[in-house]
Amino acid sequence: MRTQLVPFSPNATALAAQLLQAGQVVAIPTETVYGLAANALDGAAVQRIFAAKGRPQDNPLIVHIANEAVLYQIASVVPPAAWQLAKAFWPGPLTMVLPSAGTVAPQVSAGLPTVGVRMPAHPAALAVIQAAGLPLAAPSANVSGTPSPTTAAHVLADMDGRIPFVVDGGACRVGIESTVVSLVDAPVILRPGFITQQQLAQALGTPVAMAAAVTQPLAAGEAPASPGMKYRHYAPRAQLVLVQGGFEEFRGFLEQKIAEMPAQNPADNGIVALCFSGEEDRLPVPAIAYGAPGDEAAQAAGLFAALRALDEHGAKQVYARIEQADGVGLAVYNRLLRAAAFRVVHL
Ligand code: TXA
Ligand code: MG
């Protein structure tokens, strides 16, 4: 299959809508990451998403809509909390999990009685949903397990030859996937994102819980609240270890790691640092930055491109400097933890 990449325009929107109506898979930009979209009402179309991504069949997809009223067709119960959150944060990087009305194809919910719904803020995503006149199921447009794509080039790197069409909307503003909050019972965050726990609690006027699996590995045999929690994610090919501490401690840690290496050309040891911008030239190993220190929004926007750059660099062992993990920083920390399979060193 030839993959066409076309910049966002009325023409690209019309072509994408035609393909979607015909049951094909199209990659579209959203403000969070690029999505791999298909008609959520058509089981065969949704199945093509799973095939293109190599996604485990038991991991459900988010349904993207462009009009709040569609929520009533997709969810069987729309509690007042859902309205409050839609009013506060849609269109935007928030997904709500609600009881399913059973109108979307069963593959979308992967056998669960619930469905995740989001109204994205990117004009290209909204235009394509509107032109297609369909709710679109769309996971992140990466091959399962690799970092989510935040540019059309990332999408092509994973999807060239697997899908017919990519709408290029430039680099994604947010850079990490939406906050996922379940409203099936008391509100609980299943995946942290750019919309924070504090913002959700403020909009609802009630506390919002955080699933333990956001920062801890699932116990053996524990059933995840969200199937996505059980898979390794966002991972570069290199082994990644998170290192919590200040810059000087991080530099000392890397110097010690080099000293521990068997004698060889230090340029060949495959160690690469993931650090904050401005630190790259002051470390004893090659380094790639993921955002300015203390600027969590910039770190979120740069994270997945940095993880992909580590692979391009041929890194074998990566040490990633991390700081405090609250607010948007928690979402960044959650992605890094999964990429590192929960390996963390505290200095
Ligand atoms: O920002 C985003 O959410 C992006 C863009 C494209 O919208 N999409 C995205 O989709 O990140 P995906 O499939 O990569 O991640 C969806 C996450 C998975 O962890 C999945 O398990 C969870 O949401 N999820 C979806 N439906 C669910 C449901 N009914 N119950 C619990 N978790 C659900
Ligand atoms: Mg994903």
Tab-separated table of C-alpha atoms and ligand atoms in Angstrom:
chain	number	residue	atom	x	y	z
A	1	MET	CA	0.000	0.000	0.000
A	2	ARG	CA	1.275	3.507	-0.817
A	3	THR	CA	0.962	6.027	1.996
A	4	GLN	CA	0.094	9.561	0.933
A	5	LEU	CA	1.091	12.432	3.229
A	6	VAL	CA	-0.864	15.630	2.571
A	7	PRO	CA	-0.738	18.957	4.495
A	8	PHE	CA	-3.992	19.904	6.235
A	9	SER	CA	-6.259	21.758	3.770
A	10	PRO	CA	-9.923	21.575	2.694
A	11	ASN	CA	-8.847	19.155	-0.031
A	12	ALA	CA	-6.938	16.887	2.374
A	13	THR	CA	-9.930	16.948	4.731
A	14	ALA	CA	-12.294	15.849	1.952
A	15	LEU	CA	-9.960	13.024	0.854
A	16	ALA	CA	-9.547	11.819	4.449
A	17	ALA	CA	-13.327	11.877	4.967
A	18	GLN	CA	-13.909	9.832	1.788
A	19	LEU	CA	-11.415	7.172	2.872
A	20	LEU	CA	-12.943	7.026	6.370
A	21	GLN	CA	-16.436	6.621	4.948
A	22	ALA	CA	-15.086	3.762	2.810
A	23	GLY	CA	-13.818	1.949	5.926
A	24	GLN	CA	-10.128	2.885	5.588
A	25	VAL	CA	-7.669	4.020	8.263
A	26	VAL	CA	-6.340	7.607	8.156
A	27	ALA	CA	-3.771	9.261	10.442
A	28	ILE	CA	-4.844	12.679	11.701
A	29	PRO	CA	-3.186	15.282	13.918
A	30	THR	CA	-4.694	16.093	17.304
A	31	GLU	CA	-3.403	18.597	19.864
A	32	THR	CA	-2.013	15.695	21.957
A	33	VAL	CA	-0.470	13.179	19.513
A	34	TYR	CA	-1.351	11.908	16.020
A	35	GLY	CA	-4.249	9.454	15.933
A	36	LEU	CA	-4.932	6.444	13.698
A	37	ALA	CA	-8.595	6.997	12.847
A	38	ALA	CA	-11.367	4.794	11.483
A	39	ASN	CA	-15.164	4.758	11.512
A	40	ALA	CA	-16.079	3.733	15.086
A	41	LEU	CA	-19.411	2.300	13.871
A	42	ASP	CA	-17.767	-0.171	11.458
A	43	GLY	CA	-16.153	-3.242	13.040
A	44	ALA	CA	-14.113	-4.126	9.948
A	45	ALA	CA	-12.708	-0.577	9.768
A	46	VAL	CA	-11.816	-0.644	13.487
A	47	GLN	CA	-10.146	-4.013	12.985
A	48	ARG	CA	-7.839	-2.382	10.399
A	49	ILE	CA	-6.556	-0.042	13.150
A	50	PHE	CA	-5.571	-3.012	15.334
A	51	ALA	CA	-3.839	-4.633	12.349
A	52	ALA	CA	-1.903	-1.484	11.334
A	53	LYS	CA	-0.674	-0.908	14.910
A	54	GLY	CA	-0.128	-4.517	15.915
A	55	ARG	CA	-2.258	-3.612	18.937
A	56	PRO	CA	-3.380	-6.256	21.453
A	57	GLN	CA	-7.056	-6.945	20.800
A	58	ASP	CA	-8.013	-6.417	24.455
A	59	ASN	CA	-6.886	-2.760	24.585
A	60	PRO	CA	-9.868	-0.456	23.869
A	61	LEU	CA	-9.826	2.649	21.639
A	62	ILE	CA	-10.964	6.214	22.305
A	63	VAL	CA	-13.907	7.538	20.249
A	64	HIS	CA	-13.359	11.057	18.888
A	65	ILE	CA	-16.348	13.348	18.347
A	66	ALA	CA	-16.761	16.946	17.167
A	67	ASN	CA	-20.087	17.736	18.827
A	68	GLU	CA	-21.039	17.196	22.490
A	69	ALA	CA	-24.521	15.951	21.576
A	70	VAL	CA	-22.955	12.808	20.044
A	71	LEU	CA	-21.981	11.793	23.585
A	72	TYR	CA	-25.629	10.747	24.091
A	73	GLN	CA	-25.429	8.331	21.162
A	74	ILE	CA	-22.242	6.689	22.421
A	75	ALA	CA	-22.704	6.586	26.205
A	76	SER	CA	-25.762	5.036	27.872
A	77	VAL	CA	-25.380	7.264	30.939
A	78	VAL	CA	-24.089	10.847	30.821
A	79	PRO	CA	-23.779	11.927	34.473
A	80	PRO	CA	-23.730	15.620	35.437
A	81	ALA	CA	-19.975	15.286	36.043
A	82	ALA	CA	-19.461	14.472	32.362
A	83	TRP	CA	-21.248	17.659	31.368
A	84	GLN	CA	-19.224	19.714	33.804
A	85	LEU	CA	-15.965	18.323	32.456
A	86	ALA	CA	-17.041	18.658	28.812
A	87	LYS	CA	-17.966	22.282	29.476
A	88	ALA	CA	-14.652	22.974	31.199
A	89	PHE	CA	-12.210	21.064	28.967
A	90	TRP	CA	-13.713	20.175	25.560
A	91	PRO	CA	-12.568	20.498	22.930
A	92	GLY	CA	-9.295	19.455	24.552
A	93	PRO	CA	-6.967	16.746	25.898
A	94	LEU	CA	-9.496	14.942	28.128
A	95	THR	CA	-11.026	11.490	27.578
A	96	MET	CA	-14.022	10.407	29.662
A	97	VAL	CA	-14.822	6.728	30.228
A	98	LEU	CA	-18.586	6.175	30.504
A	99	PRO	CA	-21.010	3.229	30.295
A	100	SER	CA	-21.318	2.307	26.609
A	101	ALA	CA	-24.617	2.603	24.755
A	102	GLY	CA	-23.433	-0.233	22.495
A	103	THR	CA	-23.661	1.871	19.334
A	104	VAL	CA	-19.959	1.760	18.444
A	105	ALA	CA	-18.431	-1.445	17.065
A	106	PRO	CA	-17.670	-3.926	19.894
A	107	GLN	CA	-13.936	-3.945	18.970
A	108	VAL	CA	-13.717	-0.280	20.080
A	109	SER	CA	-14.448	-1.197	23.706
A	110	ALA	CA	-12.509	-4.471	23.477
A	111	GLY	CA	-15.219	-6.336	25.334
A	112	LEU	CA	-15.635	-3.788	28.168
A	113	PRO	CA	-19.103	-2.402	29.021
A	114	THR	CA	-17.610	1.119	28.893
A	115	VAL	CA	-16.357	3.499	26.198
A	116	GLY	CA	-13.774	6.311	26.184
A	117	VAL	CA	-14.863	9.542	24.432
A	118	ARG	CA	-12.959	12.720	23.630
A	119	MET	CA	-13.495	15.895	21.626
A	120	PRO	CA	-10.049	16.908	20.329
A	121	ALA	CA	-9.088	20.582	19.961
A	122	HIS	CA	-6.948	20.394	16.810
A	123	PRO	CA	-8.739	22.104	13.877
A	124	ALA	CA	-7.667	19.311	11.491
A	125	ALA	CA	-9.100	16.592	13.749
A	126	LEU	CA	-12.380	18.484	14.152
A	127	ALA	CA	-12.589	19.182	10.409
A	128	VAL	CA	-12.033	15.520	9.461
A	129	ILE	CA	-14.580	14.238	12.018
A	130	GLN	CA	-17.140	16.760	10.754
A	131	ALA	CA	-16.473	16.056	7.072
A	132	ALA	CA	-16.712	12.295	7.615
A	133	GLY	CA	-19.887	12.767	9.672
A	134	LEU	CA	-18.807	9.849	11.862
A	135	PRO	CA	-17.453	9.206	15.349
A	136	LEU	CA	-13.828	8.125	14.833
A	137	ALA	CA	-12.059	5.488	16.891
A	138	ALA	CA	-8.417	6.567	17.141
A	139	PRO	CA	-5.503	5.298	19.185
A	140	SER	CA	-2.105	6.985	18.943
A	141	ALA	CA	-0.701	6.466	15.420
A	142	ASN	CA	2.416	4.503	16.442
A	143	VAL	CA	3.217	0.819	16.146
A	144	SER	CA	2.159	-0.698	19.487
A	145	GLY	CA	4.907	-0.236	22.089
A	146	THR	CA	6.838	2.584	20.379
A	147	PRO	CA	6.613	6.265	21.449
A	148	SER	CA	3.454	8.085	20.325
A	149	PRO	CA	3.951	10.233	17.197
A	150	THR	CA	3.958	14.005	17.603
A	151	THR	CA	4.809	14.841	13.974
A	152	ALA	CA	3.673	13.482	10.601
A	153	ALA	CA	7.252	12.240	10.057
A	154	HIS	CA	6.938	10.071	13.190
A	155	VAL	CA	3.685	8.653	11.806
A	156	LEU	CA	5.349	7.780	8.502
A	157	ALA	CA	8.298	6.173	10.309
A	158	ASP	CA	5.848	3.684	11.865
A	159	MET	CA	2.989	3.508	9.351
A	160	ASP	CA	4.491	3.904	5.861
A	161	GLY	CA	2.958	1.194	3.680
A	162	ARG	CA	0.398	0.211	6.338
A	163	ILE	CA	-2.218	2.969	5.862
A	164	PRO	CA	-3.300	4.955	2.788
A	165	PHE	CA	-3.309	8.531	4.099
A	166	VAL	CA	-1.746	10.896	6.647
A	167	VAL	CA	-3.028	14.441	7.234
A	168	ASP	CA	0.006	16.563	8.174
A	169	GLY	CA	-0.934	19.185	10.760
A	170	GLY	CA	2.581	19.963	11.983
A	171	ALA	CA	3.933	19.247	15.462
A	172	CYS	CA	1.401	18.474	18.204
A	173	ARG	CA	1.094	21.272	20.786
A	174	VAL	CA	0.592	19.142	23.923
A	175	GLY	CA	2.810	16.204	22.951
A	176	ILE	CA	1.496	13.563	25.388
A	177	GLU	CA	-1.812	11.704	25.191
A	178	SER	CA	-5.045	12.913	26.791
A	179	THR	CA	-5.900	12.571	30.456
A	180	VAL	CA	-8.235	9.559	30.800
A	181	VAL	CA	-10.808	9.876	33.611
A	182	SER	CA	-13.404	7.226	34.396
A	183	LEU	CA	-16.824	8.550	35.427
A	184	VAL	CA	-18.398	5.091	35.656
A	185	ASP	CA	-18.253	5.349	39.471
A	186	ALA	CA	-16.584	8.099	41.516
A	187	PRO	CA	-14.150	9.964	39.219
A	188	VAL	CA	-10.738	8.314	38.907
A	189	ILE	CA	-7.835	9.194	36.628
A	190	LEU	CA	-6.682	6.140	34.655
A	191	ARG	CA	-3.987	7.990	32.693
A	192	PRO	CA	-2.590	11.408	33.723
A	193	GLY	CA	-2.215	14.097	31.067
A	194	PHE	CA	-2.113	17.800	30.368
A	195	ILE	CA	-5.434	18.294	32.231
A	196	THR	CA	-4.347	17.699	35.818
A	197	GLN	CA	-5.970	16.051	38.841
A	198	GLN	CA	-6.255	19.468	40.468
A	199	GLN	CA	-7.968	21.000	37.422
A	200	LEU	CA	-10.491	18.131	37.287
A	201	ALA	CA	-11.241	18.372	41.013
A	202	GLN	CA	-11.710	22.127	40.708
A	203	ALA	CA	-14.125	21.800	37.770
A	204	LEU	CA	-16.159	19.113	39.559
A	205	GLY	CA	-16.008	20.552	43.061
A	206	THR	CA	-15.233	17.047	44.356
A	207	PRO	CA	-12.021	15.081	44.888
A	208	VAL	CA	-10.741	13.030	41.931
A	209	ALA	CA	-8.802	9.847	42.646
A	210	MET	CA	-5.663	8.695	40.839
A	211	ALA	CA	-5.343	5.006	39.927
A	212	ALA	CA	-2.365	3.461	41.732
A	213	ALA	CA	-1.117	1.958	38.449
A	214	VAL	CA	-0.244	5.479	37.244
A	215	THR	CA	2.992	5.358	39.258
A	216	GLN	CA	3.287	1.702	40.326
A	217	PRO	CA	3.589	-1.516	38.390
A	218	LEU	CA	0.507	-3.739	38.534
A	219	ALA	CA	0.848	-6.568	41.027
A	220	ALA	CA	1.063	-10.066	39.532
A	221	GLY	CA	-2.468	-11.101	38.534
A	222	GLU	CA	-3.971	-7.654	39.322
A	223	ALA	CA	-6.730	-6.666	36.881
A	224	PRO	CA	-5.963	-3.196	35.435
A	225	ALA	CA	-8.651	-0.457	35.613
A	226	SER	CA	-7.570	0.396	32.067
A	227	PRO	CA	-6.140	-2.310	29.806
A	228	GLY	CA	-3.461	0.131	28.540
A	229	MET	CA	-1.857	-0.006	31.996
A	230	LYS	CA	-0.568	-3.508	31.510
A	231	TYR	CA	1.472	-2.993	28.357
A	232	ARG	CA	5.016	-1.706	27.981
A	233	HIS	CA	4.749	1.625	26.257
A	234	TYR	CA	6.594	4.528	24.754
A	235	ALA	CA	9.798	2.541	24.778
A	236	PRO	CA	12.922	3.238	22.769
A	237	ARG	CA	15.020	0.193	21.781
A	238	ALA	CA	17.667	1.100	24.360
A	239	GLN	CA	17.329	0.106	28.006
A	240	LEU	CA	16.091	3.184	29.868
A	241	VAL	CA	16.692	3.982	33.547
A	242	LEU	CA	15.241	7.061	35.274
A	243	VAL	CA	17.538	9.008	37.555
A	244	GLN	CA	15.939	11.375	40.058
A	245	GLY	CA	18.238	14.127	41.321
A	246	GLY	CA	19.826	17.499	40.567
A	247	PHE	CA	22.084	18.214	37.611
A	248	GLU	CA	25.413	17.884	39.477
A	249	GLU	CA	24.381	14.554	41.025
A	250	PHE	CA	23.268	13.326	37.604
A	251	ARG	CA	26.620	14.270	36.086
A	252	GLY	CA	28.461	12.461	38.899
A	253	PHE	CA	26.265	9.397	38.409
A	254	LEU	CA	27.124	9.281	34.681
A	255	GLU	CA	30.853	9.689	35.384
A	256	GLN	CA	30.677	6.736	37.742
A	257	LYS	CA	28.810	4.640	35.139
A	258	ILE	CA	31.560	5.360	32.589
A	259	ALA	CA	34.268	4.455	35.104
A	260	GLU	CA	32.514	1.129	35.767
A	261	MET	CA	32.524	0.237	32.067
A	262	PRO	CA	35.167	-2.246	30.885
A	263	ALA	CA	38.074	-0.396	29.237
A	264	GLN	CA	37.051	0.499	25.705
A	265	ASN	CA	36.544	3.510	23.537
A	266	PRO	CA	34.136	5.644	25.631
A	267	ALA	CA	32.448	6.774	22.426
A	268	ASP	CA	31.399	3.147	21.838
A	269	ASN	CA	29.817	2.422	25.191
A	270	GLY	CA	26.322	3.260	23.902
A	271	ILE	CA	25.436	5.349	26.972
A	272	VAL	CA	23.256	8.348	26.159
A	273	ALA	CA	21.676	10.808	28.587
A	274	LEU	CA	18.150	12.166	28.348
A	275	CYS	CA	18.361	15.556	30.041
A	276	PHE	CA	16.900	19.062	30.137
A	277	SER	CA	17.774	21.620	27.475
A	278	GLY	CA	20.927	23.567	28.222
A	279	GLU	CA	22.508	20.547	29.959
A	280	GLU	CA	23.550	18.598	26.836
A	281	ASP	CA	27.081	20.019	26.546
A	282	ARG	CA	27.919	19.668	30.237
A	283	LEU	CA	27.568	15.889	30.485
A	284	PRO	CA	30.270	13.241	29.930
A	285	VAL	CA	28.150	11.280	27.408
A	286	PRO	CA	26.130	12.244	24.313
A	287	ALA	CA	22.839	13.775	25.427
A	288	ILE	CA	19.389	14.526	24.057
A	289	ALA	CA	17.133	17.088	25.769
A	290	TYR	CA	13.368	16.740	26.228
A	291	GLY	CA	12.497	20.254	27.413
A	292	ALA	CA	13.609	23.129	29.615
A	293	PRO	CA	14.217	22.393	33.319
A	294	GLY	CA	11.130	23.206	35.384
A	295	ASP	CA	8.969	23.691	32.277
A	296	GLU	CA	6.715	20.647	32.390
A	297	ALA	CA	4.645	21.665	29.360
A	298	ALA	CA	7.828	21.924	27.276
A	299	GLN	CA	8.998	18.541	28.596
A	300	ALA	CA	5.663	16.991	27.608
A	301	ALA	CA	5.851	18.542	24.139
A	302	GLY	CA	9.412	17.286	23.575
A	303	LEU	CA	9.338	13.884	25.271
A	304	PHE	CA	8.272	11.512	22.489
A	305	ALA	CA	10.469	13.154	19.830
A	306	ALA	CA	13.397	12.802	22.253
A	307	LEU	CA	12.638	9.087	22.827
A	308	ARG	CA	12.611	8.542	19.049
A	309	ALA	CA	15.870	10.513	18.691
A	310	LEU	CA	17.535	8.091	21.152
A	311	ASP	CA	16.869	5.255	18.711
A	312	GLU	CA	18.180	7.273	15.776
A	313	HIS	CA	21.318	7.909	17.799
A	314	GLY	CA	21.764	4.158	18.324
A	315	ALA	CA	21.717	4.470	22.111
A	316	LYS	CA	22.027	1.172	24.014
A	317	GLN	CA	21.769	2.384	27.612
A	318	VAL	CA	19.901	5.584	28.439
A	319	TYR	CA	19.864	7.445	31.742
A	320	ALA	CA	17.054	9.987	31.952
A	321	ARG	CA	17.165	12.870	34.403
A	322	ILE	CA	13.809	13.512	36.040
A	323	GLU	CA	12.569	16.039	38.569
A	324	GLN	CA	9.434	16.416	40.657
A	325	ALA	CA	6.368	14.558	39.441
A	326	ASP	CA	3.216	16.560	40.045
A	327	GLY	CA	0.783	18.472	37.825
A	328	VAL	CA	1.688	18.013	34.157
A	329	GLY	CA	5.010	16.615	35.438
A	330	LEU	CA	3.116	13.549	36.684
A	331	ALA	CA	1.987	12.803	33.124
A	332	VAL	CA	5.567	13.089	31.861
A	333	TYR	CA	6.775	10.900	34.746
A	334	ASN	CA	4.072	8.284	34.003
A	335	ARG	CA	5.213	7.992	30.342
A	336	LEU	CA	8.892	7.798	31.322
A	337	LEU	CA	8.175	5.181	34.009
A	338	ARG	CA	6.497	2.933	31.443
A	339	ALA	CA	9.256	3.504	28.881
A	340	ALA	CA	11.751	2.518	31.615
A	341	ALA	CA	9.676	-0.469	32.805
A	342	PHE	CA	9.617	1.234	36.261
A	343	ARG	CA	13.436	1.265	36.722
A	344	VAL	CA	14.210	4.353	38.859
A	345	VAL	CA	17.399	5.354	40.712
A	346	HIS	CA	17.060	8.027	43.432
A	347	LEU	CA	20.262	10.007	44.021
B	1	TXA	O1	-4.641	11.921	23.291
B	1	TXA	C1	-5.092	10.786	23.091
B	1	TXA	O2	-5.853	10.225	23.879
B	1	TXA	C2	-4.695	10.099	21.771
B	1	TXA	C3	-5.240	10.919	20.615
B	1	TXA	C4	-5.065	10.247	19.284
B	1	TXA	O3	-6.581	11.235	20.857
B	1	TXA	N1	-5.177	8.754	21.751
B	1	TXA	C5	-4.629	7.771	22.521
B	1	TXA	O4	-5.191	6.527	22.316
B	1	TXA	O5	-3.713	7.959	23.286
B	1	TXA	P1	-4.497	5.188	22.816
B	1	TXA	O6	-5.336	4.104	22.255
B	1	TXA	O7	-3.066	5.191	22.469
B	1	TXA	O8	-4.695	5.194	24.369
B	1	TXA	C6	-5.998	5.011	24.920
B	1	TXA	C7	-5.907	4.628	26.372
B	1	TXA	C8	-5.420	3.208	26.534
B	1	TXA	O9	-4.572	3.155	27.655
B	1	TXA	C9	-6.719	2.436	26.797
B	1	TXA	O10	-6.505	1.287	27.571
B	1	TXA	C10	-7.558	3.477	27.524
B	1	TXA	O11	-7.212	4.720	26.925
B	1	TXA	N2	-8.998	3.260	27.322
B	1	TXA	C11	-9.721	3.425	26.194
B	1	TXA	N3	-11.001	3.064	26.368
B	1	TXA	C12	-11.114	2.666	27.664
B	1	TXA	C13	-12.174	2.163	28.477
B	1	TXA	N4	-13.390	1.977	27.992
B	1	TXA	N5	-11.905	1.851	29.781
B	1	TXA	C14	-10.664	2.028	30.291
B	1	TXA	N6	-9.610	2.495	29.566
B	1	TXA	C15	-9.828	2.807	28.280
B	2	MG	MG	-1.089	4.729	22.507
